Coordinates of C-alpha atoms in Angstrom, one line a residue:
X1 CA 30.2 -13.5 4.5
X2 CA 27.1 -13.1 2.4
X3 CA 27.3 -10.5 -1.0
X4 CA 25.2 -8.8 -3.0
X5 CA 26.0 -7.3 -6.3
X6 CA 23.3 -5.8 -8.5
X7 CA 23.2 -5.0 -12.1
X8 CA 21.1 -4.3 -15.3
X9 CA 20.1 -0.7 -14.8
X10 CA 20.6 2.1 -17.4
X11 CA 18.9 5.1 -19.0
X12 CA 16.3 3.7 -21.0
X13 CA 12.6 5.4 -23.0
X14 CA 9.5 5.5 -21.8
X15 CA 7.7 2.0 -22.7
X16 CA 11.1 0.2 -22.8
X17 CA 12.3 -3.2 -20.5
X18 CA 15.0 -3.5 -18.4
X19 CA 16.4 -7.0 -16.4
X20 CA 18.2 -6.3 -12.5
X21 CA 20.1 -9.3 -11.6
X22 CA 20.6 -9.9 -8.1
X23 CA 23.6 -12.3 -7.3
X24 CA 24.6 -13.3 -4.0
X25 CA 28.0 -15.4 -3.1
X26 CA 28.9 -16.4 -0.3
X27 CA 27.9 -19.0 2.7
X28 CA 24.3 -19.0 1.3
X29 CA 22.0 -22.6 3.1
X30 CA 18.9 -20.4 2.0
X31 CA 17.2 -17.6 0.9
X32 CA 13.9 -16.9 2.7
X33 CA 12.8 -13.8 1.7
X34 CA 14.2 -11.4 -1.2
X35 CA 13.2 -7.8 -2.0
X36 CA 13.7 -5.1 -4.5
X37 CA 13.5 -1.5 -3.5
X38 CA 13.8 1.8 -5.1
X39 CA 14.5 5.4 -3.8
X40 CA 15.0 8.3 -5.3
X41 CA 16.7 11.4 -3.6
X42 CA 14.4 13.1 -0.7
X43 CA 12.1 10.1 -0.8
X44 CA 11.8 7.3 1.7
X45 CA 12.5 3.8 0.4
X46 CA 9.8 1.7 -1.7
X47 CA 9.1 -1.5 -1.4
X48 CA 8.6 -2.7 -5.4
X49 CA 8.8 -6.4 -5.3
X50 CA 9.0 -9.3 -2.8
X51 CA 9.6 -12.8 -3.3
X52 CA 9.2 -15.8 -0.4
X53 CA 10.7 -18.6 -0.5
X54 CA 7.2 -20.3 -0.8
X55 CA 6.8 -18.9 -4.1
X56 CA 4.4 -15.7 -2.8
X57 CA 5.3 -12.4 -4.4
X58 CA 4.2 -8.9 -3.2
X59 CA 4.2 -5.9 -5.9
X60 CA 3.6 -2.2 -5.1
X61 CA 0.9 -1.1 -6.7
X62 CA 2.3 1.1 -9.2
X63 CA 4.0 -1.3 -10.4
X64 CA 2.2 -4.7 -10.2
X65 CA 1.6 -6.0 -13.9
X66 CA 4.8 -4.6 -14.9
X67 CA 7.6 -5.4 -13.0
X68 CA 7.9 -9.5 -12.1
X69 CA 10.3 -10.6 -9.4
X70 CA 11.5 -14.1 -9.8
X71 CA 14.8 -16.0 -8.7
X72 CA 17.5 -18.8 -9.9
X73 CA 17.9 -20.8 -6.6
X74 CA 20.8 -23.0 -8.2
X75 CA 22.0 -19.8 -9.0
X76 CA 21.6 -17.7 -5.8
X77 CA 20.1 -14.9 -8.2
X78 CA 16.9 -12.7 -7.8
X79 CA 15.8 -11.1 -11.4
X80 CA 13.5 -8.1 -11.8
X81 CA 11.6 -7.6 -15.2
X82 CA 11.0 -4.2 -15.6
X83 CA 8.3 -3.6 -18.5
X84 CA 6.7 -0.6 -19.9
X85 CA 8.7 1.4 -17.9
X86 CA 7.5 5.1 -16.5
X87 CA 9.7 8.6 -16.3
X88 CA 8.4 8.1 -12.1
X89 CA 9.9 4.6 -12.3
X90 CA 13.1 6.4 -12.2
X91 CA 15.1 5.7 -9.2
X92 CA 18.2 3.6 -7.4
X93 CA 17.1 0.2 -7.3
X94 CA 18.3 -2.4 -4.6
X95 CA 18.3 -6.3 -3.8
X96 CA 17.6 -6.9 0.1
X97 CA 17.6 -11.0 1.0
X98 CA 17.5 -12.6 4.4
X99 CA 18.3 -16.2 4.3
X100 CA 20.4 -18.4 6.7
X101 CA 24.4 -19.4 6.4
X102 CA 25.2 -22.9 6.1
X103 CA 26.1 -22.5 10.2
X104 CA 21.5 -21.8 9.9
X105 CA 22.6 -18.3 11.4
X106 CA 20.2 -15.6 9.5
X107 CA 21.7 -13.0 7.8
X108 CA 20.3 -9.8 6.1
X109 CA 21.9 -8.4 3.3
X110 CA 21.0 -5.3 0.8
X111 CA 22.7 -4.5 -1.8
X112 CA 25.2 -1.2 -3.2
X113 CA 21.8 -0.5 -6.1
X114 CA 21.6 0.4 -9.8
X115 CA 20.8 2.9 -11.2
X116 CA 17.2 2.9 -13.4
X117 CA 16.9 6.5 -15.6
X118 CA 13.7 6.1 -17.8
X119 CA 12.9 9.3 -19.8
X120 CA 9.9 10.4 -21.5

């Protein structure tokens, strides 16, 4: 059974940097694609950040520059950098990964979320 456990959020300034950790434990053979999302109440989910595991990222637009997604294979971890972060940056922030089990069966996993609070 495949977990996913964010952290690194917090209430933060406007210009400041924050770091979400993604770790995943479990049966874990790979990690094929990974994903950060954010949502805020009455708003669908955004896409922020995606990561393959050819090395190709994705980045919203309003936030491409700023955030980086990155991972620690050995690690099973996916980081976000968040810099010069925005009052609208404001939102839950999630992990999603879908990867294979050492039995190669795919599984899709998303995480509880942290909390990001920047003010201005």
């Amino acid at each position: 059974q495949v977990q996913l456990v964010e952290s690194g959020g917090g209430s933060v300034q406007a210009g400041s940097s924050l770091t979400l950790s993604c770790a995943a434990s479990g049966s874990i053979f790979s990690m094929d694609s990974m994903v950060w999302y954010r949502q805020t109440p009455g708003n669908q989910r955004e896409l922020v950040a995606g990561l393959l595991d050819n090395g190709d990222t994705h980045y919203a637009d309003s936030v491409r520059g700023r955030f980086s997604i990155s991972r620690d294979k050995s690690r099973n971890m996916v980081t976000l950098q968040l810099n010069n972060l925005k009052p609208e940056d404001t939102a839950v922030y999630s992990c999603s990964i879908v990867g294979r089990d050492y039995s190669r069966v795919r599984f899709v996993k998303q995480g509880q979320g942290t909390q990001v609070t920047v003010s201005s």
